[in-house]
Coordinates of N, CA, C and O in Angstrom, one line a residue:
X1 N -82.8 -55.2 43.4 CA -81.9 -55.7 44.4 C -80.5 -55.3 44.0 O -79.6 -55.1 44.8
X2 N -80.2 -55.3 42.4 CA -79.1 -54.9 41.9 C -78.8 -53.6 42.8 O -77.8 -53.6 43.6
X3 N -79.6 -52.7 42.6 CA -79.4 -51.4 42.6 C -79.0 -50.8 44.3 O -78.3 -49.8 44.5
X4 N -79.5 -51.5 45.3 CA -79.3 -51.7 46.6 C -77.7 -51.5 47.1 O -77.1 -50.8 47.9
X5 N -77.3 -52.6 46.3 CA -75.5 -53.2 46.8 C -75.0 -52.3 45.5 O -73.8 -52.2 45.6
X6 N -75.4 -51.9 44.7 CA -74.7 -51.3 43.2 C -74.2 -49.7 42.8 O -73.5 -49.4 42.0
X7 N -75.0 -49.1 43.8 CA -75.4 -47.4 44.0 C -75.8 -47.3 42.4 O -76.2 -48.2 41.6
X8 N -75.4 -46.1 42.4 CA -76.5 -45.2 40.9 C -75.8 -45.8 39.7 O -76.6 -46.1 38.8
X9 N -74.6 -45.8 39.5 CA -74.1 -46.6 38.1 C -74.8 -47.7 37.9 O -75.0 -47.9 36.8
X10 N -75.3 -48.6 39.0 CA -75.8 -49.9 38.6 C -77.4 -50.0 38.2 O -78.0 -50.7 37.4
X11 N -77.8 -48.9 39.0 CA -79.1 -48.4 38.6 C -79.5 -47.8 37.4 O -80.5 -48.0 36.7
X12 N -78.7 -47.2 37.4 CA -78.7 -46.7 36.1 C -78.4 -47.6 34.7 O -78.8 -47.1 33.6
X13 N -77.9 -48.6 34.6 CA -77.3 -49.2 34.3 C -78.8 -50.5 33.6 O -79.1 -50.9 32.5
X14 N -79.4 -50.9 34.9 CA -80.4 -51.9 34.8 C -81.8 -51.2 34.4 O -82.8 -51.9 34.2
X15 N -81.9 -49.7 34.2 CA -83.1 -49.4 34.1 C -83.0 -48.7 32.7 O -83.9 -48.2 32.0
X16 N -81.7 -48.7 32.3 CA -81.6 -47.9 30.9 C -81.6 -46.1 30.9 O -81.8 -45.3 30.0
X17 N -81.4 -46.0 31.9 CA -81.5 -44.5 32.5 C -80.8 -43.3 31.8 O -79.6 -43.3 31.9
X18 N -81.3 -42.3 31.0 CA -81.0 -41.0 30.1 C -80.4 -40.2 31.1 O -80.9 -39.6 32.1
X19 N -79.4 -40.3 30.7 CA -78.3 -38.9 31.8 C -79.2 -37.3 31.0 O -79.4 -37.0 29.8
X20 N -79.5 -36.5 32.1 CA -80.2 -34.9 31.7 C -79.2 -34.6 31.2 O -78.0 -35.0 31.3
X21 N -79.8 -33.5 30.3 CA -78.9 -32.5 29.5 C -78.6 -31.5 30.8 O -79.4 -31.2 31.6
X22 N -77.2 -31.1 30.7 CA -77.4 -29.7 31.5 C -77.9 -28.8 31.2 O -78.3 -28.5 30.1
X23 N -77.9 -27.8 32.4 CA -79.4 -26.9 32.4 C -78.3 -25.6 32.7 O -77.7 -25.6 33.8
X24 N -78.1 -24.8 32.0 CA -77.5 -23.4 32.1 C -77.9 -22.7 33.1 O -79.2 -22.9 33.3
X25 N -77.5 -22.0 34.0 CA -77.3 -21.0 35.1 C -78.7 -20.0 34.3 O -79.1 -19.9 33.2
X26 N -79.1 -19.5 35.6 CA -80.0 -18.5 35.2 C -78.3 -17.2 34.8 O -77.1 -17.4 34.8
X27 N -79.4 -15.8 34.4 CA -78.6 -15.1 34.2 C -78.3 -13.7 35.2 O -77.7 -12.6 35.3
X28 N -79.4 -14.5 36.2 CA -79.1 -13.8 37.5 C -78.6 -14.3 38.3 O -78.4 -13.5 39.3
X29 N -78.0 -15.8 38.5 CA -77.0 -16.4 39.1 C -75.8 -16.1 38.7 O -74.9 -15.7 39.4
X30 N -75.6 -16.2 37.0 CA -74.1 -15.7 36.4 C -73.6 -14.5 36.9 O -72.3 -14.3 37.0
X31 N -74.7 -13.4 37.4 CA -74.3 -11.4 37.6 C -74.2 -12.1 39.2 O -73.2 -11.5 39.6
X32 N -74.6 -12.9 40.2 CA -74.4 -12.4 41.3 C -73.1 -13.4 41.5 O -72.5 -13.1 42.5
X33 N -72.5 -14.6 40.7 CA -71.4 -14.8 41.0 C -70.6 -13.8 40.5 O -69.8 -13.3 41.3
X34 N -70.7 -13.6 39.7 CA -69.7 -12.5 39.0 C -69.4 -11.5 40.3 O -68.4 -11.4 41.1
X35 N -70.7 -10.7 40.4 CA -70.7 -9.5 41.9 C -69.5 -10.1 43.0 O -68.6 -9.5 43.6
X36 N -69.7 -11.7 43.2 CA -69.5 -12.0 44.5 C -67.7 -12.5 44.1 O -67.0 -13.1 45.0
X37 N -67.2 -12.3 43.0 CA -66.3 -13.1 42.4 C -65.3 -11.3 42.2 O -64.1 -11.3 42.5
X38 N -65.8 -10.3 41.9 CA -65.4 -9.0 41.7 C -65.2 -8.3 43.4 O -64.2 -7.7 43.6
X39 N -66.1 -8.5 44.2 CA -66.0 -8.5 45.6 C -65.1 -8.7 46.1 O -64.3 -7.8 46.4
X40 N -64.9 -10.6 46.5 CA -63.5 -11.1 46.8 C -62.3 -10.5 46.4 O -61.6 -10.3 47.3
X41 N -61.8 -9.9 44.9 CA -60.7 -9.3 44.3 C -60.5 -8.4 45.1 O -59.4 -8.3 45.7
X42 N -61.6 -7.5 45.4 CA -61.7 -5.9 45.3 C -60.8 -6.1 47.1 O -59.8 -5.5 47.3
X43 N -61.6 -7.0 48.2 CA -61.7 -6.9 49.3 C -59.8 -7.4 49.7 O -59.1 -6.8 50.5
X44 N -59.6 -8.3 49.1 CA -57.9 -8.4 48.8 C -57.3 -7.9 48.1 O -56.3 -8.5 47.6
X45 N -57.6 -6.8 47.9 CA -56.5 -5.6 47.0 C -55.8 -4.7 48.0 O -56.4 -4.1 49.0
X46 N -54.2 -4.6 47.6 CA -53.6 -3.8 48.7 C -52.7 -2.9 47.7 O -51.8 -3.1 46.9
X47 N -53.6 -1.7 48.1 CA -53.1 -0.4 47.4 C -51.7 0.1 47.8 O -51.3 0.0 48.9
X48 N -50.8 0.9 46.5 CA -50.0 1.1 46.9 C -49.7 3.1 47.0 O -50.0 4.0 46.1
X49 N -49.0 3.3 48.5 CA -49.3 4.8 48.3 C -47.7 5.5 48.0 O -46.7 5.2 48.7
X50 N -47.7 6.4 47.1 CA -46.5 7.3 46.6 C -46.7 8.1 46.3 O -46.2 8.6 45.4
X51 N -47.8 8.9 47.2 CA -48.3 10.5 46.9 C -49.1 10.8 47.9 O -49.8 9.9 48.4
X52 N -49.2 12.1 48.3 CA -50.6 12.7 49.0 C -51.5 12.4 48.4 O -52.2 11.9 49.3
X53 N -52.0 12.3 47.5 CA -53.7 12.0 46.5 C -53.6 10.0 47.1 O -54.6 9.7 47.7
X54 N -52.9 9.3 47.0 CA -52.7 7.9 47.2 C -52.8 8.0 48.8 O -53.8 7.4 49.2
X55 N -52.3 8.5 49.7 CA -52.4 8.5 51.3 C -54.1 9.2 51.5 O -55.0 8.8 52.3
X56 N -54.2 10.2 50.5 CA -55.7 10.8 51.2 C -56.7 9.7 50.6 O -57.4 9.0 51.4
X57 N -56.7 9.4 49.1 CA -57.5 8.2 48.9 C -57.8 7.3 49.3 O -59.0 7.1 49.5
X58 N -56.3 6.0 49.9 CA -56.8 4.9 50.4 C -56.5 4.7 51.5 O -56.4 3.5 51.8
X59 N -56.2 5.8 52.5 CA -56.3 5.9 53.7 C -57.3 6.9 55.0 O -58.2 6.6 55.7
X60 N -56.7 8.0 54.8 CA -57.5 9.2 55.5 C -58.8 9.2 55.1 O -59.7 9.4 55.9
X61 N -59.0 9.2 53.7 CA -60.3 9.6 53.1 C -61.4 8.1 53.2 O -62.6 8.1 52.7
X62 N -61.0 7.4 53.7 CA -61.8 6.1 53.8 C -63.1 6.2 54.4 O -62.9 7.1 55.2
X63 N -64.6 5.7 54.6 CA -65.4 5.9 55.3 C -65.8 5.2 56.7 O -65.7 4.0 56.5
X64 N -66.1 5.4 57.4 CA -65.9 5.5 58.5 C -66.3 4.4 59.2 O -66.4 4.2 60.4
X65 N -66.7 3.5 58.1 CA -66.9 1.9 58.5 C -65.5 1.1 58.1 O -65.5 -0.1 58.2
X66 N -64.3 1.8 57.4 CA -62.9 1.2 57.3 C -62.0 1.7 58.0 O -62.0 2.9 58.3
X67 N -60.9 0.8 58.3 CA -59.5 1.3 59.0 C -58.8 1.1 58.0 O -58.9 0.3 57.1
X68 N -57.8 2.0 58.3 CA -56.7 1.7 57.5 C -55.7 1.4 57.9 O -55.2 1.8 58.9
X69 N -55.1 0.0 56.6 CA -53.6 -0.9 57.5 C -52.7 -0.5 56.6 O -53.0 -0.7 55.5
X70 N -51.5 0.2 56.9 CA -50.5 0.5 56.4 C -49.4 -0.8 56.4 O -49.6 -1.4 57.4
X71 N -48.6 -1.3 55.9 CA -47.5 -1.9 55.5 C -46.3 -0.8 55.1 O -46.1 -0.2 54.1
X72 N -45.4 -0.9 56.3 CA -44.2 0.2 55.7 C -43.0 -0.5 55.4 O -42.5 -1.1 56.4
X73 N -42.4 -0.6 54.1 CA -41.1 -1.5 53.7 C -41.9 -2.2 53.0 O -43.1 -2.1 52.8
X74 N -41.1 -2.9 52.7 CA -41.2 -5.0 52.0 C -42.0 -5.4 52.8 O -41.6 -6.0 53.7
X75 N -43.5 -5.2 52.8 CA -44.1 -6.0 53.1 C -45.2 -7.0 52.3 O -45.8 -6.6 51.2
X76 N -45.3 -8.3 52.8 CA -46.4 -8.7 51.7 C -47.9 -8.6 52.7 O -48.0 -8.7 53.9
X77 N -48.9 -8.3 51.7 CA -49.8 -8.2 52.6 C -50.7 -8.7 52.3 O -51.7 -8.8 53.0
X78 N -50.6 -9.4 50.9 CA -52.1 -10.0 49.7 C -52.8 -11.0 51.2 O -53.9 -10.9 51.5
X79 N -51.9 -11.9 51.9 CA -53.0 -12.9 52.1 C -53.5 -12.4 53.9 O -54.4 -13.0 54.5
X80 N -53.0 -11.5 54.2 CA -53.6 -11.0 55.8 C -55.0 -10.2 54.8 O -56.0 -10.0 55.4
X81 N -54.9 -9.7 53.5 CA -55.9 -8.6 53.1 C -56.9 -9.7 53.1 O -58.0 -9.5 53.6
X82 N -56.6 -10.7 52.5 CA -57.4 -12.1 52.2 C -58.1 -12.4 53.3 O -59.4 -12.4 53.3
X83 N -57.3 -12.6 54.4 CA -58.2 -13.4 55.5 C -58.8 -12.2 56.3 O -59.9 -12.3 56.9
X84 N -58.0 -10.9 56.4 CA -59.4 -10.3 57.3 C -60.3 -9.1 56.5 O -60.5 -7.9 56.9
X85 N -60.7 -9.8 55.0 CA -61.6 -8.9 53.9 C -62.8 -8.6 54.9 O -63.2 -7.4 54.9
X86 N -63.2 -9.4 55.6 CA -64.8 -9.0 56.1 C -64.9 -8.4 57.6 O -65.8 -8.6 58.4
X87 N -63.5 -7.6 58.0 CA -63.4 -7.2 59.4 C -63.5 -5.7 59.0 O -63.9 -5.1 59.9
X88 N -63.3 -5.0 58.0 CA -63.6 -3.7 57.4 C -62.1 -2.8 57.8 O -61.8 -1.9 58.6
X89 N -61.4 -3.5 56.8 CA -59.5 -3.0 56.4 C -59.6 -2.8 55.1 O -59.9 -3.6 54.1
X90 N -59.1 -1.4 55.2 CA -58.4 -1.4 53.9 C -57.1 -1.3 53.6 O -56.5 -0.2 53.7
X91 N -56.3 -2.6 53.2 CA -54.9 -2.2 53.1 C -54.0 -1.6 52.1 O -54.1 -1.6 50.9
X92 N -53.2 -1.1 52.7 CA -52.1 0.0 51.7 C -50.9 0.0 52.0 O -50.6 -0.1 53.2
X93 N -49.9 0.0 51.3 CA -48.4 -0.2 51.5 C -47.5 0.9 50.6 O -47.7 1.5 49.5
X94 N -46.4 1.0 51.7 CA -45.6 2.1 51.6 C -44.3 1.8 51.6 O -43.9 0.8 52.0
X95 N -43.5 2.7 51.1 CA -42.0 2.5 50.7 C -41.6 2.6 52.3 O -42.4 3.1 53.1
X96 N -40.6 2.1 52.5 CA -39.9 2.6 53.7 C -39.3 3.8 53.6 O -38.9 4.3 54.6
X97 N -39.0 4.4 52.6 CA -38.1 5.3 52.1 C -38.8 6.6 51.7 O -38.1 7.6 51.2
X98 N -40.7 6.6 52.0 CA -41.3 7.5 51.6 C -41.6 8.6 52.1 O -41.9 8.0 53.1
X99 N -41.9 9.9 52.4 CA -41.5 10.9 53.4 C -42.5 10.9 54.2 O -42.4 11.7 55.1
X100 N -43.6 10.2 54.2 CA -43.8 10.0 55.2 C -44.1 8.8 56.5 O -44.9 8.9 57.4
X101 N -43.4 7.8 56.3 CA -42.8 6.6 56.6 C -42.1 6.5 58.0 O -42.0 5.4 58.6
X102 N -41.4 7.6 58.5 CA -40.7 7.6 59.6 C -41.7 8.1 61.0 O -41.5 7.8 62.1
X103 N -43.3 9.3 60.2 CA -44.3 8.9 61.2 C -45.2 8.0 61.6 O -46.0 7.8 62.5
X104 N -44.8 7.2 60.1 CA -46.1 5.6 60.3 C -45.5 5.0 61.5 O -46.1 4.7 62.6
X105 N -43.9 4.8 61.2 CA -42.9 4.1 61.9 C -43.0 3.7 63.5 O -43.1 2.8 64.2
X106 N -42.9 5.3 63.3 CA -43.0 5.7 65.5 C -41.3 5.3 65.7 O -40.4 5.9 65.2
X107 N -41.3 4.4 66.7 CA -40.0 4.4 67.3 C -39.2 3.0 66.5 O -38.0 2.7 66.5
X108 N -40.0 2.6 65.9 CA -40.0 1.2 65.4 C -38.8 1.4 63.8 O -38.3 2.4 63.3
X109 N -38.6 0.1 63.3 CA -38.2 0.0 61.9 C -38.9 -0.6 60.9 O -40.0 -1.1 61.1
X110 N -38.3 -0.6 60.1 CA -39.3 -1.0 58.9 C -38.8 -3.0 58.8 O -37.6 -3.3 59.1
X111 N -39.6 -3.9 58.5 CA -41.1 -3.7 58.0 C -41.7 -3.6 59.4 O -41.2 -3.9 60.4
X112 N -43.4 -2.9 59.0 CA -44.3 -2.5 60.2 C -45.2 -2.6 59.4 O -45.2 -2.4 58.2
X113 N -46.1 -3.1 60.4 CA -47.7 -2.9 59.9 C -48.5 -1.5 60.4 O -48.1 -1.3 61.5
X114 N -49.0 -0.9 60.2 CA -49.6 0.2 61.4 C -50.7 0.4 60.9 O -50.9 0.9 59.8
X115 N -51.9 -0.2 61.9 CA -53.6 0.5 61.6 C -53.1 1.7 62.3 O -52.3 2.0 63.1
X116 N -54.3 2.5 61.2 CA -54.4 4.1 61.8 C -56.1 4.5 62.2 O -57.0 3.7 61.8
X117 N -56.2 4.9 62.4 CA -57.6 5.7 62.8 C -57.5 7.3 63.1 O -56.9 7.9 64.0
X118 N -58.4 7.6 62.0 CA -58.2 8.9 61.8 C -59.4 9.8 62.5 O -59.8 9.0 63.3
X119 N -60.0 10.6 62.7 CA -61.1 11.2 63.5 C -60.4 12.9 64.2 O -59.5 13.6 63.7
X120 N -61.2 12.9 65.2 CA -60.8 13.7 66.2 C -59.0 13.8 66.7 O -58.3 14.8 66.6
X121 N -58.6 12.4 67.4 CA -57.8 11.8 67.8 C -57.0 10.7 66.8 O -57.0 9.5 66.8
X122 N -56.6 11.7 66.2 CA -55.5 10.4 65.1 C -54.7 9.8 65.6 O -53.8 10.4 66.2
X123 N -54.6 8.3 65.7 CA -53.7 7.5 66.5 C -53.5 6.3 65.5 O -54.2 6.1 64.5
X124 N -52.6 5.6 65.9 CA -52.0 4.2 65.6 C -51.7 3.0 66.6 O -51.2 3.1 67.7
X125 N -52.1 1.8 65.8 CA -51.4 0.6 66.5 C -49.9 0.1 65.7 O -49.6 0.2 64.5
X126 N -49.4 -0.2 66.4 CA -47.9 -0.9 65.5 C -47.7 -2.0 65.8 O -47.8 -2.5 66.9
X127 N -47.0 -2.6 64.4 CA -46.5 -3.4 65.2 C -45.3 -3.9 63.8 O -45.5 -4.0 62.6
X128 N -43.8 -4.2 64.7 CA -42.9 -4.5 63.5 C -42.4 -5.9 64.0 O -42.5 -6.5 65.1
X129 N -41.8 -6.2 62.5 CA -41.5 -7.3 62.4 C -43.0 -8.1 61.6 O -44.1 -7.9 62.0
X130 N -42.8 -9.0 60.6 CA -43.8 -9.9 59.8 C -44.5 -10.8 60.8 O -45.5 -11.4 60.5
X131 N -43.9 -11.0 61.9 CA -44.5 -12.1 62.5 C -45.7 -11.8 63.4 O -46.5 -12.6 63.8
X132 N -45.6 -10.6 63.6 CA -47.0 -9.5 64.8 C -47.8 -9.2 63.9 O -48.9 -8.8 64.2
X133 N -47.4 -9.3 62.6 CA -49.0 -8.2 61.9 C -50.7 -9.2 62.1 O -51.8 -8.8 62.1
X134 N -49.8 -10.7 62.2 CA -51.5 -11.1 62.3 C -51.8 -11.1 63.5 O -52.9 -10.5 63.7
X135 N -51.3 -11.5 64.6 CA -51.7 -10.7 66.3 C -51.9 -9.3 66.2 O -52.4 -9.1 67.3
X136 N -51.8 -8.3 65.6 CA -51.6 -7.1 65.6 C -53.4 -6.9 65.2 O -54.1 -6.3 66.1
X137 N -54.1 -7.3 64.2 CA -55.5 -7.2 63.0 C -56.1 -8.3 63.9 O -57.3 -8.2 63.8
X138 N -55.8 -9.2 64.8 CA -56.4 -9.6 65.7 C -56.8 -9.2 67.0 O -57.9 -9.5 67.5
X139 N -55.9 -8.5 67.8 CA -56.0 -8.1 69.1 C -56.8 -6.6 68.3 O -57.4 -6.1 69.3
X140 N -57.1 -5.9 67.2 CA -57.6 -4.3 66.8 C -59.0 -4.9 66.9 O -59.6 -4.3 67.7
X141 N -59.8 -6.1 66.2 CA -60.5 -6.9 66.0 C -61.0 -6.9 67.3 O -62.1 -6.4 67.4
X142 N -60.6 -7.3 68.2 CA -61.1 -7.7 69.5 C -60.8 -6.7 70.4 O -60.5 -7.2 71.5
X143 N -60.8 -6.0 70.3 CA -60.8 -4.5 71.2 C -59.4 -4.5 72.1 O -59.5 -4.1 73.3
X144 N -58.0 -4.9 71.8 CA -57.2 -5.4 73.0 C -56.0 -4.3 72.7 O -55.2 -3.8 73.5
X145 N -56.2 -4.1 71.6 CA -54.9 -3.3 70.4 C -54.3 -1.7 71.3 O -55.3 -1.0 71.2
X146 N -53.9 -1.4 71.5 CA -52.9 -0.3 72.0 C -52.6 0.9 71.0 O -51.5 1.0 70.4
X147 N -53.7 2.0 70.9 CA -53.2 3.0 70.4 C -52.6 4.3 70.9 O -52.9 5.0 71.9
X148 N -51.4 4.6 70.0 CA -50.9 5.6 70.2 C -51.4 7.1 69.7 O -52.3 7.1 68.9
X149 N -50.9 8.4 70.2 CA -51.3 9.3 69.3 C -50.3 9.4 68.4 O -49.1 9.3 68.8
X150 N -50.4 9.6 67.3 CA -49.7 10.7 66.0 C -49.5 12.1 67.2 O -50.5 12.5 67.8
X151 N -48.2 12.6 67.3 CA -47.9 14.0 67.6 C -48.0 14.5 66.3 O -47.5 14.1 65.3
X152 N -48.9 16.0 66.4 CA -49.1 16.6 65.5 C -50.2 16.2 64.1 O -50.0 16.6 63.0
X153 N -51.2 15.3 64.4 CA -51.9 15.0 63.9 C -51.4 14.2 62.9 O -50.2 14.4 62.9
X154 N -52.0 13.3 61.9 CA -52.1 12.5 60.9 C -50.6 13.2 59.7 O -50.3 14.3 59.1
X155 N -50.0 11.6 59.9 CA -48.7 12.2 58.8 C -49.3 12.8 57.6 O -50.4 12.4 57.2
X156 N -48.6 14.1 56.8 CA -48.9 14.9 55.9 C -47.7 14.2 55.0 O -46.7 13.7 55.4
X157 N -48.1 14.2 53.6 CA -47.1 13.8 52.8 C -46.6 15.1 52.4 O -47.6 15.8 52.1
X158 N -45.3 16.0 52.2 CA -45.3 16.8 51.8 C -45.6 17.4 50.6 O -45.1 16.8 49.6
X159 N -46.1 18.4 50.3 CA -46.0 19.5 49.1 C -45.0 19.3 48.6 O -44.0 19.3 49.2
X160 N -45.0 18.8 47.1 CA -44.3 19.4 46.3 C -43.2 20.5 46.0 O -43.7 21.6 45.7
X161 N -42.4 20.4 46.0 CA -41.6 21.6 46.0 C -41.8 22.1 44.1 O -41.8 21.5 43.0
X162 N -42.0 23.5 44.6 CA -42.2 24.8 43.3 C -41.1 24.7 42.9 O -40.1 24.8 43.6
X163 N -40.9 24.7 41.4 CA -39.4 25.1 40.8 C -39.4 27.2 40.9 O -40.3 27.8 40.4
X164 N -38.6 27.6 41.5 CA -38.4 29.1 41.5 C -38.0 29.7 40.1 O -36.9 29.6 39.5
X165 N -39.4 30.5 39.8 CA -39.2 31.3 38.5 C -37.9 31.9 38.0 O -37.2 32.5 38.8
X166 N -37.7 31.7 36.8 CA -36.3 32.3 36.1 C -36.4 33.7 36.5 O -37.5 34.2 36.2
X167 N -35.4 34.4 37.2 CA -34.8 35.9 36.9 C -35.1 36.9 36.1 O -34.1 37.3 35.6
X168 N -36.2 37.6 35.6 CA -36.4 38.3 34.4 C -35.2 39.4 34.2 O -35.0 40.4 34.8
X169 N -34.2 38.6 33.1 CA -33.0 39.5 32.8 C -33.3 39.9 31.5 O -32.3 39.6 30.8
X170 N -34.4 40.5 30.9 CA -34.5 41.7 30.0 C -33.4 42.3 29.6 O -33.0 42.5 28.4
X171 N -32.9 42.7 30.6 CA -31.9 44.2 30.2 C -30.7 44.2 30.5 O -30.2 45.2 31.0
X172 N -30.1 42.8 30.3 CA -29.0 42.2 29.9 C -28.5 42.0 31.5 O -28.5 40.8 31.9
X173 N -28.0 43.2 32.5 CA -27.2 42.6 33.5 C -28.2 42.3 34.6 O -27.9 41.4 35.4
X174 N -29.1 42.8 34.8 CA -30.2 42.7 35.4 C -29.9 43.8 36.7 O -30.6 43.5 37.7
X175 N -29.1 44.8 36.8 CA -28.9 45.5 37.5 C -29.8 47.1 37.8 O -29.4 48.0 38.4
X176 N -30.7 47.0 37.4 CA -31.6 48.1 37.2 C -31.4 49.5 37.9 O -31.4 50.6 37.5
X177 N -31.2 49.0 39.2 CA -31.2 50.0 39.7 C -30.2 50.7 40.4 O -30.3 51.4 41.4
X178 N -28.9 50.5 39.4 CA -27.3 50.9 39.8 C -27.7 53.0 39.7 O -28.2 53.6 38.8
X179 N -27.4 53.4 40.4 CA -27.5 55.0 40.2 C -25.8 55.5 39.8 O -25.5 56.7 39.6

């Protein structure tokens, strides 16, 4: 009757009751939290690009079940990466100042978010200002989003500029061929 009006302390309590030892995790529960604990990180990671090898990596080169969300300027992006990990974004952020930032841009200023989709028809959605980027991953989400084309296909980061080989001045004035 104790135990009725008493819940489990009291029960426990009147029957002399041995609290269990705990019982350790299998070691295939520990690897699949782990898996599912390495996942979550991986799925909120927002890369950052300051090179052609960084734009072709975590953007263009992506597989064809991801988009890519650009952040151009000061943007924070950790918790939009957060909440739409399982819509298949991979996000990446960019300098405003990086050479190729003024075609993520479009007509717009920095900060901007811009999904791209690369294919046949490389285009973009934009959208600036911090306060559109989550209407922006929501209306792409639900088919409502407005893409533009890229003129001239998918921004290129430029080449490198070559340092121009020294002068071979051998023979002092380098005039060789004075007659």
């Amino acid at each position: 009757a104790a135990a009725a009006g008493g819940g489990v302390a009291a029960f426990k309590a009147e029957h002399d009751a041995v609290a269990l030892p705990d019982v350790p995790k299998p070691k295939s529960v520990l690897a699949a939290e782990e898996r599912a604990a390495r996942r979550k990180a991986q799925a909120s990671t927002v890369n950052a690009i300051a090179s052609k090898a960084d734009l072709d990596a975590h953007c263009y080169g992506l597989a064809a079940a991801k988009t890519c969300v650009v952040g151009v300027g000061d943007v924070e992006l950790n918790d939009l990466a957060a909440k739409y990990s399982r819509e298949g974004y991979s996000f990446a952020s960019i300098s405003a100042d990086a050479p190729v930032a003024a075609a993520f841009l479009g007509d717009g200023s920095a900060p901007a978010l811009v999904v791209v989709k690369g294919g046949k028809r490389p285009r973009a959605a934009r959208a600036h200002g911090a306060d559109a980027f989550a209407s922006l991953l929501d209306s792409v989400v639900g088919g409502g989003a407005t893409f533009t084309k890229f003129s001239g296909g998918l921004p290129e980061w430029p080449a490198p500029a070559e340092p121009e080989a020294a002068a071979d001045d051998s023979e002092g004035d380098g005039d060789e061929y004075d007659l």
